[in-house]
PDB file of C-alpha atoms in Angstrom:
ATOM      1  CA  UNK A 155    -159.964   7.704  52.056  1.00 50.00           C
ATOM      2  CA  UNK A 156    -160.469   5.210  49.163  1.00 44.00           C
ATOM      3  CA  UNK A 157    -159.318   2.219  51.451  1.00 47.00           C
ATOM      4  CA  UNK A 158    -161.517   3.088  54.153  1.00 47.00           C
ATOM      5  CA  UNK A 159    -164.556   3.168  51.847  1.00 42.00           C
ATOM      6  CA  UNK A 160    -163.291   0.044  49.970  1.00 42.00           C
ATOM      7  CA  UNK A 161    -163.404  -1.487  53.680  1.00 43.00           C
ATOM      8  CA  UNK A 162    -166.222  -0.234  54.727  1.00 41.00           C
ATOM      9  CA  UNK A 163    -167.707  -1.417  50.916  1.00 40.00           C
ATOM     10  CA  UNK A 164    -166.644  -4.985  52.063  1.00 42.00           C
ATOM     11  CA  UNK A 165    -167.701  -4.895  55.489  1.00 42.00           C
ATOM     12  CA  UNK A 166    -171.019  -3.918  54.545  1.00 42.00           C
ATOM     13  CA  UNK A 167    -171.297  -6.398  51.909  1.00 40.00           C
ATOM     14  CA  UNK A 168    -169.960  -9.153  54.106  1.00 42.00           C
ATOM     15  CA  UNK A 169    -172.906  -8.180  57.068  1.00 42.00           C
ATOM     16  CA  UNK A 170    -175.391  -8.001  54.253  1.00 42.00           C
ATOM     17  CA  UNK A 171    -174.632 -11.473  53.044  1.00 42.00           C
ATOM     18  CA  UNK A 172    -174.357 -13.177  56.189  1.00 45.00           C
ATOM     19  CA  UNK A 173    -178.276 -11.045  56.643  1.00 46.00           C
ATOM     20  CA  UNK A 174    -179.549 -11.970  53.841  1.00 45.00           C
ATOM     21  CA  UNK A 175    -179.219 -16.191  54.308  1.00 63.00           C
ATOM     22  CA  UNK A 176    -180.356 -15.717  58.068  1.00 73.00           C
ATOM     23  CA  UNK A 177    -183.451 -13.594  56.387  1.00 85.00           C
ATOM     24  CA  UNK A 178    -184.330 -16.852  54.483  1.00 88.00           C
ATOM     25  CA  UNK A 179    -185.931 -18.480  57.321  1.00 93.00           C
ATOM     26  CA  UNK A 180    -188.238 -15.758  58.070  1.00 93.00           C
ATOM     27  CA  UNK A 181    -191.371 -13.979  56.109  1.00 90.00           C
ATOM     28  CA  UNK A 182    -193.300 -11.078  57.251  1.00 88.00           C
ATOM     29  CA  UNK A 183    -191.286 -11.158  60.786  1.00 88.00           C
ATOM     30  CA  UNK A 184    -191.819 -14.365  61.625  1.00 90.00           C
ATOM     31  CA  UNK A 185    -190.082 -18.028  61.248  1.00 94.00           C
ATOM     32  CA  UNK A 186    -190.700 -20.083  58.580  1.00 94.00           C
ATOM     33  CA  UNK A 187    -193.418 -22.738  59.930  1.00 92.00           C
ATOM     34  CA  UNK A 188    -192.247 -25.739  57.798  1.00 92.00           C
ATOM     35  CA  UNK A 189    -188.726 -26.234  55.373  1.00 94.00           C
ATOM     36  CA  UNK A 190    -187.301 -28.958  53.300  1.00 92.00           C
ATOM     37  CA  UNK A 191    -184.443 -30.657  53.215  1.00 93.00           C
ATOM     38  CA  UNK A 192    -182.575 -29.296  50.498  1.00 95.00           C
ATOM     39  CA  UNK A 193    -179.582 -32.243  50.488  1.00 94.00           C
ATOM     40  CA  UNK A 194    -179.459 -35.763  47.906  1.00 86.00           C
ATOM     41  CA  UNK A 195    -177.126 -37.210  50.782  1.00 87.00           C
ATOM     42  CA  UNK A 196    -179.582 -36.251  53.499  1.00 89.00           C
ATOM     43  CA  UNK A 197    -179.798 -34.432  56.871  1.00 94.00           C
ATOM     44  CA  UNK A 198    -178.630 -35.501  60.230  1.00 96.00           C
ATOM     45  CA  UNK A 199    -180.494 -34.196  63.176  1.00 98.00           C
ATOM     46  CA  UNK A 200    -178.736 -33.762  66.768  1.00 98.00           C
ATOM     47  CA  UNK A 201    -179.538 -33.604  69.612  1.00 97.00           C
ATOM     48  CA  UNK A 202    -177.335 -29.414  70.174  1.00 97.00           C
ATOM     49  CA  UNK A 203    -176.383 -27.847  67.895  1.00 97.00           C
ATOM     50  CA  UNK A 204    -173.180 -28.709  67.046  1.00 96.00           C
ATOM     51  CA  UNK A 205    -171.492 -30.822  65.062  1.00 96.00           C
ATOM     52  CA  UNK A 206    -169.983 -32.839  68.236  1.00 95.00           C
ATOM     53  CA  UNK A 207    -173.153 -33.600  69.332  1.00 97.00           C
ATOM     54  CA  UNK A 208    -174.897 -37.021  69.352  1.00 97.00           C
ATOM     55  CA  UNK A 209    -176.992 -37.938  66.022  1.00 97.00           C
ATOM     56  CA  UNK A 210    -180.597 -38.474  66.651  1.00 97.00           C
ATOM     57  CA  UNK A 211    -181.762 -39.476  63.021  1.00 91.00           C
ATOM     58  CA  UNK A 212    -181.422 -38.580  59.309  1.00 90.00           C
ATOM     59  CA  UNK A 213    -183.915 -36.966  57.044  1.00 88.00           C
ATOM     60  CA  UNK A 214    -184.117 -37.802  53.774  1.00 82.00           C
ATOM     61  CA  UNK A 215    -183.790 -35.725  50.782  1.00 86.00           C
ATOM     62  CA  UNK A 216    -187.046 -33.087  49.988  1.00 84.00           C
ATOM     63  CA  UNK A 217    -188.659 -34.246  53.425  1.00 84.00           C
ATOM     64  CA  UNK A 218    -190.631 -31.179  55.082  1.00 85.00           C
ATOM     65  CA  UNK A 219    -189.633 -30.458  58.580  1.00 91.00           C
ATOM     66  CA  UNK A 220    -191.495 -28.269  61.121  1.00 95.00           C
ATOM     67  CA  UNK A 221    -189.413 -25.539  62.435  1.00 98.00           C
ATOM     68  CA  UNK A 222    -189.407 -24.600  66.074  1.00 98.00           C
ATOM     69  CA  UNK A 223    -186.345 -22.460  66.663  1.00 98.00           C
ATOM     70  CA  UNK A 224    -183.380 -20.902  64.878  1.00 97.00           C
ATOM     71  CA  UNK A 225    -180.313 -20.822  66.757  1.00 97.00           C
ATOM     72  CA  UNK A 226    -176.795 -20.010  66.537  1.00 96.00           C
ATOM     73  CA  UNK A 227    -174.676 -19.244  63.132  1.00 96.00           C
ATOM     74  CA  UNK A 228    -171.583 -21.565  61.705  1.00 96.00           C
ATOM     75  CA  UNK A 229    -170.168 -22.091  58.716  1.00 96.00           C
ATOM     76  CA  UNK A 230    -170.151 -25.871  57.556  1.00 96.00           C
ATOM     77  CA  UNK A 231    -169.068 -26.971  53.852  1.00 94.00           C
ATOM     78  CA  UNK A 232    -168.293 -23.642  53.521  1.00 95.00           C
ATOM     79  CA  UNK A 233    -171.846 -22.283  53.774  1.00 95.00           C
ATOM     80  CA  UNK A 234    -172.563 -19.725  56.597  1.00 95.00           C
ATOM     81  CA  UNK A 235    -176.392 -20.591  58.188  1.00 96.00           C
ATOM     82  CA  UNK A 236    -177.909 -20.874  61.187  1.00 97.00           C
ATOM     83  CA  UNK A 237    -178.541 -24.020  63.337  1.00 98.00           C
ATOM     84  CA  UNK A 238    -182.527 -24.824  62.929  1.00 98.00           C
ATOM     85  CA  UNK A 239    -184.427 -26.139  65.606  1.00 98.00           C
ATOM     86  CA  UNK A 240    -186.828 -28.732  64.135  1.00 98.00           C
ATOM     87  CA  UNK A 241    -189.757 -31.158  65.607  1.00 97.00           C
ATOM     88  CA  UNK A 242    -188.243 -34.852  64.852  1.00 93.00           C
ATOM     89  CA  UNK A 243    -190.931 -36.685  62.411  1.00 86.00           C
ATOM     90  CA  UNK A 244    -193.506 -38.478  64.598  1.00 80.00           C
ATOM     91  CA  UNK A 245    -191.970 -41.640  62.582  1.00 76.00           C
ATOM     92  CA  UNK A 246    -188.985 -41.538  64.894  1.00 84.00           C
ATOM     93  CA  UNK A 247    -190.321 -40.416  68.071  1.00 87.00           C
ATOM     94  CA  UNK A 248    -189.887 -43.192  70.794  1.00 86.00           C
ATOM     95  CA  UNK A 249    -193.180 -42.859  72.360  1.00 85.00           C
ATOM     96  CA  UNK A 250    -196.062 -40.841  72.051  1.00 82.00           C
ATOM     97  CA  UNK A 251    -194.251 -37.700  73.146  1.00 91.00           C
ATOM     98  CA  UNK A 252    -193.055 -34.881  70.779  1.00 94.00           C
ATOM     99  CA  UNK A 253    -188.916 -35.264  69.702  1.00 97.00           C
ATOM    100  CA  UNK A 254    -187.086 -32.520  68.372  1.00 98.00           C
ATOM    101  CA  UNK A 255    -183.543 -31.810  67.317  1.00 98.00           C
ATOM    102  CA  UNK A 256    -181.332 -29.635  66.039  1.00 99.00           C
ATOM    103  CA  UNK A 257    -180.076 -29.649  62.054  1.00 98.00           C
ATOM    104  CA  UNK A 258    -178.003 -27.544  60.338  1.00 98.00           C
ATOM    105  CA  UNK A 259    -179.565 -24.773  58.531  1.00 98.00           C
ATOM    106  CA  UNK A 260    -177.754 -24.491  55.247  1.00 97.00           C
ATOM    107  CA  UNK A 261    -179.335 -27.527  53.912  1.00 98.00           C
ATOM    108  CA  UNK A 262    -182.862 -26.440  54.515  1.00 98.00           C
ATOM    109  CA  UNK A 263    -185.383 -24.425  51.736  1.00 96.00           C
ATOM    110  CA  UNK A 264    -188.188 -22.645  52.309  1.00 94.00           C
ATOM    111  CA  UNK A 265    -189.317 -24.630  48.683  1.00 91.00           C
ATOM    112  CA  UNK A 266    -189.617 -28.073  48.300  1.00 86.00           C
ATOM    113  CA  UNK A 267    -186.366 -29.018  46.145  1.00 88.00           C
ATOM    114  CA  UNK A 268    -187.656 -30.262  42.585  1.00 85.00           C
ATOM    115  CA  UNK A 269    -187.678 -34.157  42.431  1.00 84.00           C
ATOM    116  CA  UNK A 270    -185.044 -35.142  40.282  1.00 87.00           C
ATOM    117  CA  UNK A 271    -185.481 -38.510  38.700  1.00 91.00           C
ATOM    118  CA  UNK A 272    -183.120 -41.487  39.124  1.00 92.00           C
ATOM    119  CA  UNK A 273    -180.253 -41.027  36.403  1.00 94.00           C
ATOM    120  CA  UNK A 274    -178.883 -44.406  36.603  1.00 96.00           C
ATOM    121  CA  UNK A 275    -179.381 -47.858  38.355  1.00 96.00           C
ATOM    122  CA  UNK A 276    -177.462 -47.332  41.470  1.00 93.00           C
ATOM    123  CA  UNK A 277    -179.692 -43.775  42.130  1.00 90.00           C
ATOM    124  CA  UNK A 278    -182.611 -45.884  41.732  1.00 91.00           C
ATOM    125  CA  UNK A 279    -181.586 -48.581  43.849  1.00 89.00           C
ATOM    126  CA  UNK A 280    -181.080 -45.853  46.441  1.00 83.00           C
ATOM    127  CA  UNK A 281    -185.023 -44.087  45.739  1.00 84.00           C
ATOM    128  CA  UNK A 282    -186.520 -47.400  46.275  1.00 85.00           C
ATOM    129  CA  UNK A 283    -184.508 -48.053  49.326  1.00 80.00           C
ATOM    130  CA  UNK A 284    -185.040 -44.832  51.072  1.00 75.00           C
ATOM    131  CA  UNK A 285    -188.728 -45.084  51.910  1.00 74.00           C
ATOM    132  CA  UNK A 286    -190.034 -47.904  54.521  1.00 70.00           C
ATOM    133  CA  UNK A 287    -193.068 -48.986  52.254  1.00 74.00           C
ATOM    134  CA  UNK A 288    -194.413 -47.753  49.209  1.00 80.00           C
ATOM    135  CA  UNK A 289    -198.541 -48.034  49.018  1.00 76.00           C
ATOM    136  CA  UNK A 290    -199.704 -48.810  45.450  1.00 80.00           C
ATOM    137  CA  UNK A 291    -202.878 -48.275  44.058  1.00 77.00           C
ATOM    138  CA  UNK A 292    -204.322 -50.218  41.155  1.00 78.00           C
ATOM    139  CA  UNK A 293    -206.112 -47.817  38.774  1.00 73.00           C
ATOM    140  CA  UNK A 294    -206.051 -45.340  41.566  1.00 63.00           C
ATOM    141  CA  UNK A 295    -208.630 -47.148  43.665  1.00 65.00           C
ATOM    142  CA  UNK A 296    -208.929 -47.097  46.959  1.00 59.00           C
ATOM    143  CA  UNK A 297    -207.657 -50.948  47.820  1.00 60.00           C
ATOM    144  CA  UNK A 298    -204.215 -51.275  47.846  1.00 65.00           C
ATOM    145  CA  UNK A 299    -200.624 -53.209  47.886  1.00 74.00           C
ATOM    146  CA  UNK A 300    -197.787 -52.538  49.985  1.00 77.00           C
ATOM    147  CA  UNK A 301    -194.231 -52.616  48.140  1.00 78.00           C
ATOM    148  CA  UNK A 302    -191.407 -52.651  50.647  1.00 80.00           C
ATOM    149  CA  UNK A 303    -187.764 -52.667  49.503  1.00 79.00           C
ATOM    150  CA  UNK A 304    -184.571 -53.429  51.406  1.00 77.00           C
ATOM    151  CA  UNK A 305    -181.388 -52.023  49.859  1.00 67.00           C
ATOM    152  CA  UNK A 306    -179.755 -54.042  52.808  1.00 71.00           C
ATOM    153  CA  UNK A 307    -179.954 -57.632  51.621  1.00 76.00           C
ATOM    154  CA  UNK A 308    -181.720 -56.916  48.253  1.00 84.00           C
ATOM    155  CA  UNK A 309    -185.008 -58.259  49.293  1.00 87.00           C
ATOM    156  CA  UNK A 310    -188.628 -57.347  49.094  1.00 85.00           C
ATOM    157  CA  UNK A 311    -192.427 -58.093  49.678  1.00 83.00           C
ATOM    158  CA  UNK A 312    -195.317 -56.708  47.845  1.00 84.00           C
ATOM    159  CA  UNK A 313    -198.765 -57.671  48.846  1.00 82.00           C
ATOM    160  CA  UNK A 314    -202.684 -57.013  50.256  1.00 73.00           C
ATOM    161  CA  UNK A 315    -202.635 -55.008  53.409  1.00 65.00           C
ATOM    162  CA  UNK A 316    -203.717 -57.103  56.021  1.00 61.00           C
ATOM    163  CA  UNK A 317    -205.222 -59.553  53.460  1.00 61.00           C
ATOM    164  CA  UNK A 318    -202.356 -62.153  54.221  1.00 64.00           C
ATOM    165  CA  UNK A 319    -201.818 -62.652  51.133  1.00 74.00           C
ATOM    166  CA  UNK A 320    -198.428 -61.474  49.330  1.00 80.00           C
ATOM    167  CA  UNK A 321    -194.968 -62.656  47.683  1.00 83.00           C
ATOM    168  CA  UNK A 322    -191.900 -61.969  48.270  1.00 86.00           C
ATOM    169  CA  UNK A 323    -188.231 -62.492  47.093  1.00 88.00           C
ATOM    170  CA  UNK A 324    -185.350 -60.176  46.156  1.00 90.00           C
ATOM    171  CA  UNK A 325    -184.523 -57.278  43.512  1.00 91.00           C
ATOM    172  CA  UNK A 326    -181.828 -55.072  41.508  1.00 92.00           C
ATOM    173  CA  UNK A 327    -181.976 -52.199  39.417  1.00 95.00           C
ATOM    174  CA  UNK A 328    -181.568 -52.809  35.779  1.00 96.00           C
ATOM    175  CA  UNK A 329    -181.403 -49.080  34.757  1.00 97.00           C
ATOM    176  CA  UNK A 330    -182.554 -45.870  35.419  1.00 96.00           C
ATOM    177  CA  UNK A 331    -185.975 -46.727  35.453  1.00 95.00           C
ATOM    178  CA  UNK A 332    -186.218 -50.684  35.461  1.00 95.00           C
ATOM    179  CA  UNK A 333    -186.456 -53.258  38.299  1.00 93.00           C
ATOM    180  CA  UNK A 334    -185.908 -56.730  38.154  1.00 92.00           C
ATOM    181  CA  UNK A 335    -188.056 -59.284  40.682  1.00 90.00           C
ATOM    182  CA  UNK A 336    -187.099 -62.412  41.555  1.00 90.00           C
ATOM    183  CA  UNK A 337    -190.096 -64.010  43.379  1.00 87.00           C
ATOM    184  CA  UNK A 338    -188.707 -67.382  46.076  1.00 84.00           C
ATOM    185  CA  UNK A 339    -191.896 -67.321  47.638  1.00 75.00           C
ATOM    186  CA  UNK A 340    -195.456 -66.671  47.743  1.00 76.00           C
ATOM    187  CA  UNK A 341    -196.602 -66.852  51.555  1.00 66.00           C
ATOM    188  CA  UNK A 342    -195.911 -70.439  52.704  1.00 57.00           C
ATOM    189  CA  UNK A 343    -195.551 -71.568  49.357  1.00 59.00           C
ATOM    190  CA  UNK A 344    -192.870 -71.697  47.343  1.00 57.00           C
ATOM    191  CA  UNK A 345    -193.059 -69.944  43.883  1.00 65.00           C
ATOM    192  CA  UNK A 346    -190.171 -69.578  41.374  1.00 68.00           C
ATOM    193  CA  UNK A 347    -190.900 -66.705  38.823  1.00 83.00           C
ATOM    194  CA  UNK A 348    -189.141 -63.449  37.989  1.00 85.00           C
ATOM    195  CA  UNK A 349    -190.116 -60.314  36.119  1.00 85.00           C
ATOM    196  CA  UNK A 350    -189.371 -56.708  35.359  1.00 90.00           C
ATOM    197  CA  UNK A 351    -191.064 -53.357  35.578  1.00 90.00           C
ATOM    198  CA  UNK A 352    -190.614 -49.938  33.855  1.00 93.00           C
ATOM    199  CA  UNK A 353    -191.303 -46.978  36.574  1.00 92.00           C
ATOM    200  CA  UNK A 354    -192.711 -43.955  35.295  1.00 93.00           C
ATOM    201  CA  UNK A 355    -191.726 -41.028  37.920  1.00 90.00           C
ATOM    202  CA  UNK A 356    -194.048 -38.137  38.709  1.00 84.00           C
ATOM    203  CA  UNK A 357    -193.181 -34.495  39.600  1.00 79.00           C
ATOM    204  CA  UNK A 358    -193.756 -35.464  43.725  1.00 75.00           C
ATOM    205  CA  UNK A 359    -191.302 -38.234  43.859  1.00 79.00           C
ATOM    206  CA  UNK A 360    -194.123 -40.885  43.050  1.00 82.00           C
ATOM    207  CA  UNK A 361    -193.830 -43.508  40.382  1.00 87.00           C
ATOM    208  CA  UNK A 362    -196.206 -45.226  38.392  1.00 89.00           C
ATOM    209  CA  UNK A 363    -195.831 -48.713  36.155  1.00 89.00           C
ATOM    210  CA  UNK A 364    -198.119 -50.705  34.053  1.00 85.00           C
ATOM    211  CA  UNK A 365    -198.481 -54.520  34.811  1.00 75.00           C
ATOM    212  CA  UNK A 366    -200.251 -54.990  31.454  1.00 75.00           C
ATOM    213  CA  UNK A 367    -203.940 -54.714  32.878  1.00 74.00           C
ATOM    214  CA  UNK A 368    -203.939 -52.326  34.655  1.00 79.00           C
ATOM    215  CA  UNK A 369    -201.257 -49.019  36.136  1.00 86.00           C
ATOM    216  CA  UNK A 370    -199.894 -49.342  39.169  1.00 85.00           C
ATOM    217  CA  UNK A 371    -199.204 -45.846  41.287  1.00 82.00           C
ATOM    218  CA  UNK A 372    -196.954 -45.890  44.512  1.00 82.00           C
ATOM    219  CA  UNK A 373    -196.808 -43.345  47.275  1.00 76.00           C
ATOM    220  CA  UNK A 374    -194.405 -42.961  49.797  1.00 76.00           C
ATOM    221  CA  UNK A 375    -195.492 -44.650  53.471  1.00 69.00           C
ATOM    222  CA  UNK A 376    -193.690 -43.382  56.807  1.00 58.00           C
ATOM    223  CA  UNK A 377    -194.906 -45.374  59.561  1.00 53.00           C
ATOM    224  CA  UNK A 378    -195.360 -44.684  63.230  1.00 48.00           C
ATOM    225  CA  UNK A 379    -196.857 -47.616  65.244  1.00 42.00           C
ATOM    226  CA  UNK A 380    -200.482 -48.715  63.118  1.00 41.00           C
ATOM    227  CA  UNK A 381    -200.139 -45.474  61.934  1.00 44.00           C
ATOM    228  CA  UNK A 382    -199.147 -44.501  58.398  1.00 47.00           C
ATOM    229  CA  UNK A 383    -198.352 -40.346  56.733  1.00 46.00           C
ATOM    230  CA  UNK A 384    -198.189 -39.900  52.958  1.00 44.00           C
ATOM    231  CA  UNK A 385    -196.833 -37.668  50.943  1.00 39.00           C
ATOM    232  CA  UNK A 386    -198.628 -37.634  47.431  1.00 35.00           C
ATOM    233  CA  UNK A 387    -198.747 -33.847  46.390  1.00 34.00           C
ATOM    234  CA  UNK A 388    -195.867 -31.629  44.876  1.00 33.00           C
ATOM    235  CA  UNK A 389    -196.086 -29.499  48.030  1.00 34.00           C
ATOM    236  CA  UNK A 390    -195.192 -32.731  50.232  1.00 33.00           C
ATOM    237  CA  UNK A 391    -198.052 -31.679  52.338  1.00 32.00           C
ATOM    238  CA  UNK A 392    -198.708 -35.295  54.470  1.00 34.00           C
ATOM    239  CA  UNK A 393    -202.366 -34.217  55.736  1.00 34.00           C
ATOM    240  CA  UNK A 394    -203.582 -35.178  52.075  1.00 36.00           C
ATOM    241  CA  UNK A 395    -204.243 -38.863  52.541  1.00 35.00           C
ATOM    242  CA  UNK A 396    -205.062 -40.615  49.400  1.00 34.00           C
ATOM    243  CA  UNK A 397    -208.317 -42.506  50.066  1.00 34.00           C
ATOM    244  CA  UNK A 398    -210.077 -39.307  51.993  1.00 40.00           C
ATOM    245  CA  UNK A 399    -209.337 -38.512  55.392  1.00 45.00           C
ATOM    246  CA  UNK A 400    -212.608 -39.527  56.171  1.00 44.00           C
ATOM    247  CA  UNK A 401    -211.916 -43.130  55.112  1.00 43.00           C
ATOM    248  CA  UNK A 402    -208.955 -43.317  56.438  1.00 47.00           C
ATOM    249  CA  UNK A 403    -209.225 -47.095  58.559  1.00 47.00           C
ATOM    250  CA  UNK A 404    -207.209 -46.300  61.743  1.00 50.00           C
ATOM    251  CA  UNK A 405    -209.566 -43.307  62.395  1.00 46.00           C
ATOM    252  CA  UNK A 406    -212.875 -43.972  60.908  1.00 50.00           C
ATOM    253  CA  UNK A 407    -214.124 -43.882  64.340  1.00 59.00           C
ATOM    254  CA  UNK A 408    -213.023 -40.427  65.476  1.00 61.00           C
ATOM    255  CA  UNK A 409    -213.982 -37.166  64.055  1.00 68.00           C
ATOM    256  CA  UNK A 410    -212.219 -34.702  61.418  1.00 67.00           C
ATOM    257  CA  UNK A 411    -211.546 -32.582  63.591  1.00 75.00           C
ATOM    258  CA  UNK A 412    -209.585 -35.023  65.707  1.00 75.00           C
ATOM    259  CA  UNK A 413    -207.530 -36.256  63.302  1.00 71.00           C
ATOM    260  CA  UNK A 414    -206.493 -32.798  61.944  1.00 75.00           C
ATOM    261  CA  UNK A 415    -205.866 -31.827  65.413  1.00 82.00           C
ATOM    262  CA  UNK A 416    -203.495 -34.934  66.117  1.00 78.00           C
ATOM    263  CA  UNK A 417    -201.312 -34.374  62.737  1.00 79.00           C
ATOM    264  CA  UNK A 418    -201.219 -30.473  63.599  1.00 85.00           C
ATOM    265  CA  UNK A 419    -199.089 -31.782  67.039  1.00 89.00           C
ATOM    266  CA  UNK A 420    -197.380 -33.995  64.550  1.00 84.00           C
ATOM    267  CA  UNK A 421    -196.363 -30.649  62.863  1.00 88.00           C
ATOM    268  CA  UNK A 422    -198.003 -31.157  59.453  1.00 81.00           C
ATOM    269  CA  UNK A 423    -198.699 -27.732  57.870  1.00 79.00           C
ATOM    270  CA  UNK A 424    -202.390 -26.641  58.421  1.00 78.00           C
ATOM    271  CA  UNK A 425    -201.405 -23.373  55.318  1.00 79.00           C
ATOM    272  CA  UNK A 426    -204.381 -22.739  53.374  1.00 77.00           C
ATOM    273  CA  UNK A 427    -206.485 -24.883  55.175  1.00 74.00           C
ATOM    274  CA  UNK A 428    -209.418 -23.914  57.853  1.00 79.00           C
ATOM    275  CA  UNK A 429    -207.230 -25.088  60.776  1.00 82.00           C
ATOM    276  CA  UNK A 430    -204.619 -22.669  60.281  1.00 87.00           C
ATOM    277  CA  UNK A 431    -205.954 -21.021  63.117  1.00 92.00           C
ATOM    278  CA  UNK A 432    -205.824 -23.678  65.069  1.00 91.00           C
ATOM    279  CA  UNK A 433    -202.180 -24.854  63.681  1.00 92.00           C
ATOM    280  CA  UNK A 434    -200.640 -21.385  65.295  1.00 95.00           C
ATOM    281  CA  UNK A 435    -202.501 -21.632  68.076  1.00 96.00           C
ATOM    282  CA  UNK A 436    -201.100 -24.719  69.143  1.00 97.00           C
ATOM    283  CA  UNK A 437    -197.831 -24.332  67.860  1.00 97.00           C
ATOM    284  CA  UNK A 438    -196.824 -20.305  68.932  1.00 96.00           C
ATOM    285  CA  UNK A 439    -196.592 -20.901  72.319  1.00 98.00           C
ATOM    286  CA  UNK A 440    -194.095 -23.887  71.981  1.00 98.00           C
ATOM    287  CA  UNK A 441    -192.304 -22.087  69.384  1.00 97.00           C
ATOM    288  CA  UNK A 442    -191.880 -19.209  71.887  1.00 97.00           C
ATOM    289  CA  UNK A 443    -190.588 -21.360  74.822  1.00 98.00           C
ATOM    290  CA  UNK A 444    -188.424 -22.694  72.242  1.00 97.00           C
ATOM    291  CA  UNK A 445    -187.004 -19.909  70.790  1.00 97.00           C
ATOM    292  CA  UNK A 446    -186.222 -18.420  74.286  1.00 97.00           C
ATOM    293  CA  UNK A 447    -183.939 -21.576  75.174  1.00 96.00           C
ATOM    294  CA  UNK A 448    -182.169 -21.502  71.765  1.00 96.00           C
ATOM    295  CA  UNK A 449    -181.356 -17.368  72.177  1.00 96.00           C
ATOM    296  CA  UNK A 450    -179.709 -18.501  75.549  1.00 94.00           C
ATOM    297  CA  UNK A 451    -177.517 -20.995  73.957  1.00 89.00           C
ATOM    298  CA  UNK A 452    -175.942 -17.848  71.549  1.00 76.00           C
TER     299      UNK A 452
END
């Protein structure tokens, strides 16, 4: 009798586990509208979900991803989760068109992992490296610089946008926290100077450095086309655009409600906001179409 209950015990314990993690991407009955990658080494999407299916493109670290559909259960690394069913960022789509993919669900939060600073020169080489651009704001006005960084051939340009005016040349981490520049050029001229900068990170992933008159603050830039989404707040919400939505260049001739309509199909969270409504509305009956195909894969 005692080894049937100690079975049963285990059985139980074992269904209640396996339960409990698929719970995680669910509240109040329904699926979590938008995760994070929870993984320093990234997330690879694909295009089924399986691990012997084709790679369609990585996600990096603490990124927010809307979820679509949650599919079928495996254990990878050891960690029993579901497959998730994610819209691709509209960064990578191809066209115009909406991309998704499948990633696996065990690296995926419901909470924004907490940014974890650089700890030595080759982690910061890889930070500056793994966004595009990086948009920096002197005194946290409105005109800015773009900073782009190559980890690929150690180069990078930093200038006005659109102002044609800039330098570039190449870099390396010192430290944990300082860069070294190496300007070769400044447009068509040529310009030998070097220098170094002290970052200062902030709690969203941001970093900040004084150039002596004034402090500098970067945010992280994903591009699609002439279009650019940042992330600037702890709760890596893109729809808060630094300079005011309303100023925003590549739609100061289109309405609010436009543009909020636009990055709701680009699956940026509308919680809290007035367009929640109109977030669900658009998104339930994709997410229901979608759901449908992934319980027939099971």
């Amino acid at each position: 009798m005692k080894k049937i209950f100690c079975i049963l015990f285990l059985f139980s314990a074992i269904a209640s586990s396996i339960f409990a993690d698929k719970n995680r991407f669910y509240e109040n009955g329904k699926v979590i509208d938008t995760m994070y990658v929870d993984s320093e080494d990234g997330l690879k999407v694909r295009d089924y979900p399986s691990l012997k299916s084709n790679r369609l493109c990585g996600l990096i670290h603490r990124l927010p991803v809307k979820v679509v559909a949650i599919g079928k259960e495996e254990t990878i690394d050891g960690i029993t989760a579901p497959w998730v069913e994610i819209l691709i960022p509209c960064y990578e789509w191809k066209s115009d068109k909406a991309e998704y993919g499948w990633a696996f669900g065990g690296y995926l939060s419901s909470k924004q992992p907490d940014f974890v600073p650089p700890k030595n020169a080759a982690e910061l080489q890889q930070y500056l490296s793994s966004v595009e651009y990086w948009d920096e704001y002197e005194n946290n006005k409105t005109n800015y610089y773009v900073f782009s960084f190559n980890l690929l051939n150690g180069s990078f340009w930093h200038g006005g946008e659109g102002s044609g005016i800039g330098e570039g040349g190449n870099w390396k981490t010192l430290s944990k926290n300082k860069v070294y520049f190496h300007t070769s050029y400044v447009m068509e001229y040529e310009e030998d100077s070097s220098w170094e900068l002290v970052f200062k990170f902030e709690k969203d992933g941001s970093f900040n450095y004084s150039s002596g008159k004034s402090i500098n603050y970067c945010y992280p830039r994903f591009s699609k086309k002439n279009w650019s989404l940042y992330s600037v707040t702890s709760k890596g919400n893109y729809i808060t655009y630094y300079a005011g939505i309303k100023d925003w260049s590549p739609y100061n001739v289109r309405s609010i409600e436009e543009i909020i309509m636009e990055a709701i199909s680009w699956g940026i969270s509308a919680d809290g906001t007035s367009y929640e409504k109109n977030y669900h509305k658009y998104w339930n009956p994709i997410m229901a179409e979608h759901q449908k195909k992934a319980d027939a894969m099971k």
